[in-house]
């Protein structure tokens, strides 16, 4: 049994009364180092409750759970990304609706410091113009929030184990905390979900400002808007994407910040204030352009959005960027990869990436999650990368059509 579990690979062993016993941990197990959770070769039962093998079995179970999470993050994101453009168009269609016959009484409204609460209030106004359209938008927004919540790092297997261990240690009066390499946490899903939600919310915001106004009501103009929550959420997305080296979400966050500056400029009461917002927005767009120039492969399709928001800043017009055809083509290519084209690998730190075409490395690049070398030359992968056969098996079972 010790040979099956590879005990000598993980423990220093010593013989005592003719029996090999582990006396020390040889090395910490690295992420995704266990191929599977081995079972008893006689009865096929689980070994996780046996103290001798429990650590190795639980390591494998954690790895397997994280791999399944990665498959889910990508398979659930693509349908949401594909559905987003039509829901943004649905939001924009409300601009053409006639004002309600019995508009809400105009009153001064000071919005809260929470973006979600603001969007909920915007929805009550949009529903007066087209209740069915808002119902569909609200339902889609709930789907994005559900995806975002499930992809939070605090809900991932390693983080939940850490929280459970720390809780036990606190109850026992120990002040130490459980440490693990946080690169195993998948930040990609949460950042993608955050970006989708911000894009939708900004479309809702700009549609509200473009509504046809009832002659007897100044409801929209009577709102005192608070832009701080929007900028705070965009800045948080930018910082977290930068830390995770997720360039597409960095570019999107900068574009969103520039959009907010354009909205602020359109509502500024003084020329110097409007000019400050314009300059701030231009700075964000220049940073986005710089990232696009440095990472052409990861940022295809964003140029049109950058140009459109630059027009917003110049002309004080509203434009809710919809993913370009080129950007949607990138997503469709991702969907093809998930159905089995190309091959998947893990970088030296356990982050998955894919190689298209023949599936063998022909050029060297860096991992978008941790900047470790990936790819290779002449069909030879760089040191530390491993073929992710388990992910390919999982992706073949997905139906993303």
Short mmCIF file of C-alpha atoms in Angstrom, two decimals:
data_model
loop_
_atom_site.label_atom_id
_atom_site.label_comp_id
_atom_site.label_asym_id
_atom_site.label_seq_id
_atom_site.Cartn_x
_atom_site.Cartn_y
_atom_site.Cartn_z
CA UNK A 1 0.00 0.00 0.00
CA UNK A 2 2.89 2.38 0.79
CA UNK A 3 4.21 1.86 -2.72
CA UNK A 4 0.80 2.59 -4.25
CA UNK A 5 0.55 5.85 -2.31
CA UNK A 6 4.18 6.83 -2.99
CA UNK A 7 4.93 7.35 0.70
CA UNK A 8 8.71 7.50 0.18
CA UNK A 9 8.25 10.41 -2.24
CA UNK A 10 6.58 12.54 0.42
CA UNK A 11 7.99 11.32 3.76
CA UNK A 12 11.33 10.43 5.31
CA UNK A 13 10.86 6.77 6.24
CA UNK A 14 12.56 4.75 8.98
CA UNK A 15 12.29 1.07 9.91
CA UNK A 16 11.00 0.21 13.38
CA UNK A 17 10.46 -3.43 14.37
CA UNK A 18 10.41 -4.43 10.72
CA UNK A 19 7.84 -1.79 9.76
CA UNK A 20 8.54 1.39 7.76
CA UNK A 21 7.14 4.45 9.52
CA UNK A 22 7.12 8.10 8.37
CA UNK A 23 9.29 10.24 10.65
CA UNK A 24 9.26 13.57 8.80
CA UNK A 25 7.70 15.30 5.81
CA UNK A 26 10.21 15.20 2.97
CA UNK A 27 8.70 18.10 1.05
CA UNK A 28 5.51 20.12 0.90
CA UNK A 29 3.19 18.91 -1.82
CA UNK A 30 2.92 21.42 -4.64
CA UNK A 31 -0.37 22.37 -6.32
CA UNK A 32 -1.75 19.72 -8.68
CA UNK A 33 1.10 17.33 -7.87
CA UNK A 34 -1.25 14.41 -7.12
CA UNK A 35 -2.71 12.76 -10.20
CA UNK A 36 -5.76 11.29 -8.45
CA UNK A 37 -7.13 10.26 -5.07
CA UNK A 38 -5.95 6.67 -4.84
CA UNK A 39 -8.16 4.02 -3.27
CA UNK A 40 -7.56 0.72 -1.53
CA UNK A 41 -6.48 -1.74 -4.26
CA UNK A 42 -8.40 -4.56 -2.55
CA UNK A 43 -11.83 -3.07 -1.75
CA UNK A 44 -11.65 0.24 -3.70
CA UNK A 45 -12.63 2.06 -0.52
CA UNK A 46 -11.47 5.58 0.40
CA UNK A 47 -8.24 5.98 2.35
CA UNK A 48 -8.85 9.55 3.50
CA UNK A 49 -9.73 8.55 7.08
CA UNK A 50 -6.55 6.51 7.58
CA UNK A 51 -4.04 8.66 9.44
CA UNK A 52 -1.14 7.09 7.53
CA UNK A 53 -2.47 8.12 4.10
CA UNK A 54 -4.98 10.86 4.92
CA UNK A 55 -2.68 13.78 4.08
CA UNK A 56 -1.91 12.47 0.58
CA UNK A 57 -5.53 11.59 -0.18
CA UNK A 58 -6.82 14.97 0.98
CA UNK A 59 -4.15 16.69 -1.12
CA UNK A 60 -5.43 14.85 -4.20
CA UNK A 61 -9.08 15.67 -3.37
CA UNK A 62 -8.22 19.38 -3.05
CA UNK A 63 -6.42 19.29 -6.38
CA UNK A 64 -9.36 17.56 -8.05
CA UNK A 65 -11.86 20.03 -6.60
CA UNK A 66 -9.80 22.99 -7.85
CA UNK A 67 -9.56 21.47 -11.34
CA UNK A 68 -13.33 21.03 -11.45
CA UNK A 69 -13.71 24.64 -10.33
CA UNK A 70 -11.55 25.82 -13.22
CA UNK A 71 -13.64 23.85 -15.71
CA UNK A 72 -16.82 25.36 -14.24
CA UNK A 73 -15.41 28.93 -14.22
CA UNK A 74 -14.73 28.81 -17.95
CA UNK A 75 -17.78 26.83 -19.04
CA UNK A 76 -20.19 29.17 -17.21
CA UNK A 77 -18.45 32.38 -18.21
CA UNK A 78 -18.70 31.92 -21.97
CA UNK A 79 -22.55 31.76 -22.12
CA UNK A 80 -22.74 34.90 -19.97
CA UNK A 81 -20.23 36.74 -22.16
CA UNK A 82 -22.14 35.67 -25.28
CA UNK A 83 -25.48 36.81 -23.79
CA UNK A 84 -24.19 40.18 -22.56
CA UNK A 85 -24.31 42.07 -25.91
CA UNK A 86 -27.97 41.27 -26.52
CA UNK A 87 -28.88 42.39 -23.00
CA UNK A 88 -26.95 45.65 -23.47
CA UNK A 89 -28.94 46.15 -26.66
CA UNK A 90 -32.08 45.45 -24.66
CA UNK A 91 -31.04 48.13 -22.17
CA UNK A 92 -30.38 50.62 -24.97
CA UNK A 93 -33.75 49.87 -26.57
CA UNK A 94 -35.46 51.50 -23.58
CA UNK A 95 -34.05 54.85 -24.73
CA UNK A 96 -36.51 54.77 -27.64
CA UNK A 97 -39.55 54.13 -25.45
CA UNK A 98 -42.03 56.89 -24.81
CA UNK A 99 -42.25 58.29 -21.28
CA UNK A 100 -44.87 56.73 -18.99
CA UNK A 101 -48.27 58.44 -19.06
CA UNK A 102 -48.26 58.84 -15.31
CA UNK A 103 -44.68 59.66 -14.47
CA UNK A 104 -43.37 59.54 -10.97
CA UNK A 105 -43.67 62.80 -9.11
CA UNK A 106 -40.45 64.78 -9.50
CA UNK A 107 -38.46 64.93 -6.32
CA UNK A 108 -34.92 65.40 -5.21
CA UNK A 109 -33.16 62.03 -4.85
CA UNK A 110 -29.71 61.60 -3.32
CA UNK A 111 -28.30 58.22 -4.27
CA UNK A 112 -26.53 55.89 -1.84
CA UNK A 113 -22.83 55.03 -1.73
CA UNK A 114 -23.49 51.50 -3.00
CA UNK A 115 -23.46 50.80 -6.74
CA UNK A 116 -25.90 47.91 -6.50
CA UNK A 117 -28.45 50.03 -4.65
CA UNK A 118 -28.08 52.76 -7.27
CA UNK A 119 -28.68 50.29 -10.11
CA UNK A 120 -31.77 48.97 -8.31
CA UNK A 121 -33.12 52.53 -8.14
CA UNK A 122 -32.31 53.09 -11.84
CA UNK A 123 -34.29 49.94 -12.56
CA UNK A 124 -37.44 51.33 -10.95
CA UNK A 125 -37.32 54.21 -13.45
CA UNK A 126 -36.48 52.04 -16.49
CA UNK A 127 -39.33 49.66 -15.58
CA UNK A 128 -41.77 52.58 -15.96
CA UNK A 129 -40.68 52.83 -19.59
CA UNK A 130 -40.55 49.10 -20.40
CA UNK A 131 -41.26 46.66 -17.58
CA UNK A 132 -40.70 43.54 -19.70
CA UNK A 133 -37.32 44.70 -20.91
CA UNK A 134 -36.22 45.53 -17.38
CA UNK A 135 -37.44 42.15 -16.15
CA UNK A 136 -35.13 40.40 -18.62
CA UNK A 137 -32.21 42.69 -17.77
CA UNK A 138 -32.72 42.16 -14.04
CA UNK A 139 -32.80 38.39 -14.48
CA UNK A 140 -29.56 38.40 -16.50
CA UNK A 141 -27.89 40.67 -13.94
CA UNK A 142 -28.81 38.18 -11.21
CA UNK A 143 -27.11 35.41 -13.24
CA UNK A 144 -23.90 37.44 -13.45
CA UNK A 145 -23.95 38.16 -9.71
CA UNK A 146 -24.49 34.47 -8.96
CA UNK A 147 -21.51 33.54 -11.14
CA UNK A 148 -19.37 36.22 -9.50
CA UNK A 149 -20.28 35.06 -6.00
CA UNK A 150 -19.53 31.40 -6.75
CA UNK A 151 -16.16 32.33 -8.26
CA UNK A 152 -14.96 34.31 -5.22
CA UNK A 153 -11.64 33.08 -3.90
CA UNK A 154 -13.16 32.73 -0.43
CA UNK A 155 -15.48 30.03 -1.82
CA UNK A 156 -12.71 27.96 -3.43
CA UNK A 157 -11.55 24.63 -1.98
CA UNK A 158 -8.16 25.73 -0.62
CA UNK A 159 -9.58 28.89 0.95
CA UNK A 160 -12.42 26.97 2.61
CA UNK A 161 -9.97 24.45 4.06
CA UNK A 162 -7.80 27.31 5.34
CA UNK A 163 -10.81 28.96 7.02
CA UNK A 164 -11.83 25.65 8.63
CA UNK A 165 -8.31 24.98 9.97
CA UNK A 166 -7.93 28.53 11.27
CA UNK A 167 -11.31 28.27 13.00
CA UNK A 168 -10.24 25.09 14.82
CA UNK A 169 -6.94 26.68 15.84
CA UNK A 170 -8.71 29.75 17.21
CA UNK A 171 -11.04 27.57 19.28
CA UNK A 172 -7.99 25.80 20.72
CA UNK A 173 -6.36 29.11 21.59
CA UNK A 174 -3.57 28.93 19.03
CA UNK A 175 -2.53 32.18 17.39
CA UNK A 176 -0.93 30.61 14.31
CA UNK A 177 -2.64 30.55 10.91
CA UNK A 178 -2.69 27.93 8.19
CA UNK A 179 -0.43 28.97 5.30
CA UNK A 180 -0.62 27.85 1.69
CA UNK A 181 0.54 29.16 -1.66
CA UNK A 182 -2.28 31.44 -2.81
CA UNK A 183 -1.40 31.05 -6.49
CA UNK A 184 -3.66 27.98 -6.41
CA UNK A 185 -6.66 30.31 -5.97
CA UNK A 186 -8.37 30.98 -9.29
CA UNK A 187 -8.96 34.75 -9.52
CA UNK A 188 -9.90 34.64 -13.19
CA UNK A 189 -13.60 33.85 -12.73
CA UNK A 190 -14.28 36.54 -10.14
CA UNK A 191 -12.51 39.21 -12.21
CA UNK A 192 -14.38 38.20 -15.35
CA UNK A 193 -17.68 38.30 -13.48
CA UNK A 194 -16.86 41.72 -11.97
CA UNK A 195 -16.09 43.10 -15.42
CA UNK A 196 -19.30 41.73 -16.96
CA UNK A 197 -21.36 43.26 -14.16
CA UNK A 198 -19.69 46.67 -14.44
CA UNK A 199 -20.21 46.72 -18.21
CA UNK A 200 -23.91 45.96 -17.81
CA UNK A 201 -24.37 48.46 -14.96
CA UNK A 202 -22.71 51.25 -16.95
CA UNK A 203 -25.05 50.55 -19.86
CA UNK A 204 -27.99 50.86 -17.45
CA UNK A 205 -26.57 54.11 -16.04
CA UNK A 206 -26.09 55.73 -19.45
CA UNK A 207 -29.50 54.59 -20.66
CA UNK A 208 -31.09 56.26 -17.64
CA UNK A 209 -29.42 59.53 -18.58
CA UNK A 210 -30.63 59.21 -22.20
CA UNK A 211 -34.32 58.54 -21.49
CA UNK A 212 -37.01 60.66 -23.10
CA UNK A 213 -38.27 62.93 -20.36
CA UNK A 214 -41.97 63.50 -19.64
CA UNK A 215 -42.91 67.12 -20.17
CA UNK A 216 -44.31 67.29 -16.64
CA UNK A 217 -41.43 65.52 -14.91
CA UNK A 218 -37.78 66.19 -14.22
CA UNK A 219 -37.26 62.94 -12.36
CA UNK A 220 -33.87 62.08 -13.83
CA UNK A 221 -32.54 65.60 -13.63
CA UNK A 222 -33.56 65.79 -9.98
CA UNK A 223 -31.22 62.95 -9.03
CA UNK A 224 -28.00 63.80 -7.25
CA UNK A 225 -25.61 61.20 -8.63
CA UNK A 226 -22.73 59.79 -6.62
CA UNK A 227 -19.88 58.60 -8.77
CA UNK A 228 -17.53 57.49 -5.98
CA UNK A 229 -18.97 53.93 -5.72
CA UNK A 230 -18.54 53.44 -9.47
CA UNK A 231 -14.95 54.65 -9.48
CA UNK A 232 -14.18 52.63 -6.36
CA UNK A 233 -15.44 49.39 -7.94
CA UNK A 234 -13.59 50.07 -11.20
CA UNK A 235 -10.38 50.86 -9.33
CA UNK A 236 -10.74 47.67 -7.30
CA UNK A 237 -11.14 45.66 -10.52
CA UNK A 238 -8.07 47.39 -11.96
CA UNK A 239 -5.93 46.70 -8.88
CA UNK A 240 -6.99 43.06 -8.54
CA UNK A 241 -6.51 42.45 -12.27
CA UNK A 242 -3.06 44.03 -12.12
CA UNK A 243 -2.10 41.85 -9.16
CA UNK A 244 -3.32 38.74 -11.02
CA UNK A 245 -1.74 39.93 -14.31
CA UNK A 246 -5.09 39.68 -16.10
CA UNK A 247 -4.50 42.25 -18.87
CA UNK A 248 -7.97 42.08 -20.53
CA UNK A 249 -9.70 42.98 -17.26
CA UNK A 250 -7.15 45.75 -16.63
CA UNK A 251 -8.02 47.29 -20.00
CA UNK A 252 -11.73 46.96 -19.35
CA UNK A 253 -11.43 48.61 -15.92
CA UNK A 254 -9.59 51.57 -17.45
CA UNK A 255 -12.23 51.91 -20.17
CA UNK A 256 -14.98 51.88 -17.53
CA UNK A 257 -13.18 54.58 -15.52
CA UNK A 258 -12.95 56.73 -18.65
CA UNK A 259 -16.70 56.23 -19.28
CA UNK A 260 -17.50 57.44 -15.78
CA UNK A 261 -15.31 60.51 -16.36
CA UNK A 262 -17.28 61.19 -19.56
CA UNK A 263 -20.56 61.02 -17.62
CA UNK A 264 -19.15 63.34 -14.95
CA UNK A 265 -18.02 65.77 -17.64
CA UNK A 266 -21.48 65.86 -19.20
CA UNK A 267 -23.03 66.80 -15.85
CA UNK A 268 -20.38 69.24 -14.66
CA UNK A 269 -21.69 72.72 -13.87
CA UNK A 270 -18.40 74.55 -14.48
CA UNK A 271 -16.06 74.45 -17.45
CA UNK A 272 -12.91 73.89 -15.41
CA UNK A 273 -14.51 70.92 -13.63
CA UNK A 274 -15.60 69.46 -16.98
CA UNK A 275 -12.06 69.86 -18.29
CA UNK A 276 -10.63 68.03 -15.25
CA UNK A 277 -12.93 65.07 -15.89
CA UNK A 278 -11.96 65.06 -19.58
CA UNK A 279 -8.25 65.01 -18.79
CA UNK A 280 -8.71 62.27 -16.18
CA UNK A 281 -10.64 60.16 -18.68
CA UNK A 282 -7.98 60.67 -21.33
CA UNK A 283 -5.32 59.48 -18.88
CA UNK A 284 -7.25 56.25 -18.29
CA UNK A 285 -7.63 55.70 -22.05
CA UNK A 286 -3.92 56.31 -22.62
CA UNK A 287 -3.09 53.65 -20.01
CA UNK A 288 -5.55 51.25 -21.66
CA UNK A 289 -3.99 51.94 -25.08
CA UNK A 290 -0.53 51.28 -23.69
CA UNK A 291 -1.63 47.90 -22.31
CA UNK A 292 -3.23 46.99 -25.63
CA UNK A 293 -0.04 47.86 -27.50
CA UNK A 294 2.02 45.70 -25.15
CA UNK A 295 -0.37 42.71 -25.18
CA UNK A 296 -1.85 42.54 -28.65
CA UNK A 297 -2.86 38.90 -28.35
CA UNK A 298 -4.83 39.31 -25.10
CA UNK A 299 -6.55 42.59 -25.98
CA UNK A 300 -7.91 42.09 -29.49
CA UNK A 301 -11.23 43.88 -29.95
CA UNK A 302 -10.73 46.66 -27.40
CA UNK A 303 -9.50 49.33 -29.83
CA UNK A 304 -13.03 50.16 -30.99
CA UNK A 305 -14.15 50.64 -27.40
CA UNK A 306 -11.21 52.93 -26.61
CA UNK A 307 -11.98 55.07 -29.68
CA UNK A 308 -15.69 55.25 -28.83
CA UNK A 309 -15.08 56.35 -25.24
CA UNK A 310 -12.58 58.95 -26.50
CA UNK A 311 -15.44 60.35 -28.59
CA UNK A 312 -17.64 60.37 -25.47
CA UNK A 313 -15.04 62.49 -23.67
CA UNK A 314 -14.77 64.96 -26.55
CA UNK A 315 -18.45 65.34 -27.37
CA UNK A 316 -20.20 64.55 -24.05
CA UNK A 317 -22.26 61.85 -25.78
CA UNK A 318 -23.17 58.52 -24.19
CA UNK A 319 -22.11 55.20 -25.63
CA UNK A 320 -22.43 51.80 -23.98
CA UNK A 321 -19.65 49.70 -25.56
CA UNK A 322 -20.80 46.31 -26.75
CA UNK A 323 -18.18 43.62 -27.29
CA UNK A 324 -16.89 43.98 -30.83
CA UNK A 325 -17.11 41.22 -33.41
CA UNK A 326 -13.37 40.69 -33.00
CA UNK A 327 -13.70 40.33 -29.22
CA UNK A 328 -16.59 37.90 -29.63
CA UNK A 329 -14.46 35.92 -32.09
CA UNK A 330 -11.85 35.56 -29.33
CA UNK A 331 -14.54 34.16 -27.01
CA UNK A 332 -15.73 31.75 -29.69
CA UNK A 333 -12.13 30.59 -30.12
CA UNK A 334 -12.02 29.94 -26.37
CA UNK A 335 -15.19 27.89 -26.67
CA UNK A 336 -13.56 25.82 -29.42
CA UNK A 337 -10.59 25.17 -27.17
CA UNK A 338 -12.88 24.00 -24.37
CA UNK A 339 -14.49 21.51 -26.74
CA UNK A 340 -11.16 19.80 -27.25
CA UNK A 341 -9.16 21.64 -29.97
CA UNK A 342 -5.52 22.13 -29.04
CA UNK A 343 -4.04 20.91 -25.77
CA UNK A 344 -4.09 22.20 -22.19
CA UNK A 345 -1.06 22.51 -19.89
CA UNK A 346 -0.21 23.68 -16.39
CA UNK A 347 2.53 26.25 -15.86
CA UNK A 348 5.16 25.68 -13.18
CA UNK A 349 2.80 27.22 -10.59
CA UNK A 350 -0.22 25.14 -11.54
CA UNK A 351 -2.10 27.70 -13.65
CA UNK A 352 -3.77 26.22 -16.75
CA UNK A 353 -3.20 27.56 -20.28
CA UNK A 354 -3.92 26.26 -23.76
CA UNK A 355 -1.93 25.82 -26.98
CA UNK A 356 -3.99 25.84 -30.17
CA UNK A 357 -3.31 24.59 -33.69
CA UNK A 358 -1.49 21.26 -33.33
CA UNK A 359 -1.47 21.60 -29.54
CA UNK A 360 2.33 21.56 -29.29
CA UNK A 361 4.44 24.57 -28.21
CA UNK A 362 6.10 26.61 -30.96
CA UNK A 363 6.76 29.90 -29.16
CA UNK A 364 7.52 30.99 -25.61
CA UNK A 365 5.28 33.37 -23.67
CA UNK A 366 4.34 34.08 -20.06
CA UNK A 367 1.48 32.77 -17.95
CA UNK A 368 -1.27 35.46 -17.70
CA UNK A 369 -1.79 34.56 -14.04
CA UNK A 370 1.75 34.57 -12.60
CA UNK A 371 4.16 35.44 -15.48
CA UNK A 372 5.93 32.07 -15.29
CA UNK A 373 7.37 30.96 -18.67
CA UNK A 374 4.93 28.92 -20.77
CA UNK A 375 4.94 27.51 -24.27
CA UNK A 376 8.26 26.50 -25.74
CA UNK A 377 10.13 26.01 -29.00
CA UNK A 378 10.02 23.31 -31.67
CA UNK A 379 7.37 21.23 -29.85
CA UNK A 380 9.45 21.22 -26.65
CA UNK A 381 7.72 22.76 -23.61
CA UNK A 382 9.67 24.97 -21.19
CA UNK A 383 10.73 23.44 -17.89
CA UNK A 384 8.00 23.14 -15.30
CA UNK A 385 5.00 22.86 -17.63
CA UNK A 386 2.87 19.71 -17.56
CA UNK A 387 0.22 18.34 -19.90
CA UNK A 388 -3.21 18.86 -18.25
CA UNK A 389 -4.88 15.65 -19.37
CA UNK A 390 -7.44 15.92 -16.57
CA UNK A 391 -8.69 19.30 -17.84
CA UNK A 392 -8.95 18.07 -21.43
CA UNK A 393 -11.05 15.16 -20.24
CA UNK A 394 -13.33 17.55 -18.38
CA UNK A 395 -13.68 19.96 -21.30
CA UNK A 396 -14.70 17.21 -23.70
CA UNK A 397 -17.79 16.66 -21.58
CA UNK A 398 -18.91 20.30 -21.80
CA UNK A 399 -21.67 21.43 -24.14
CA UNK A 400 -21.01 25.09 -24.99
CA UNK A 401 -22.99 25.36 -28.21
#
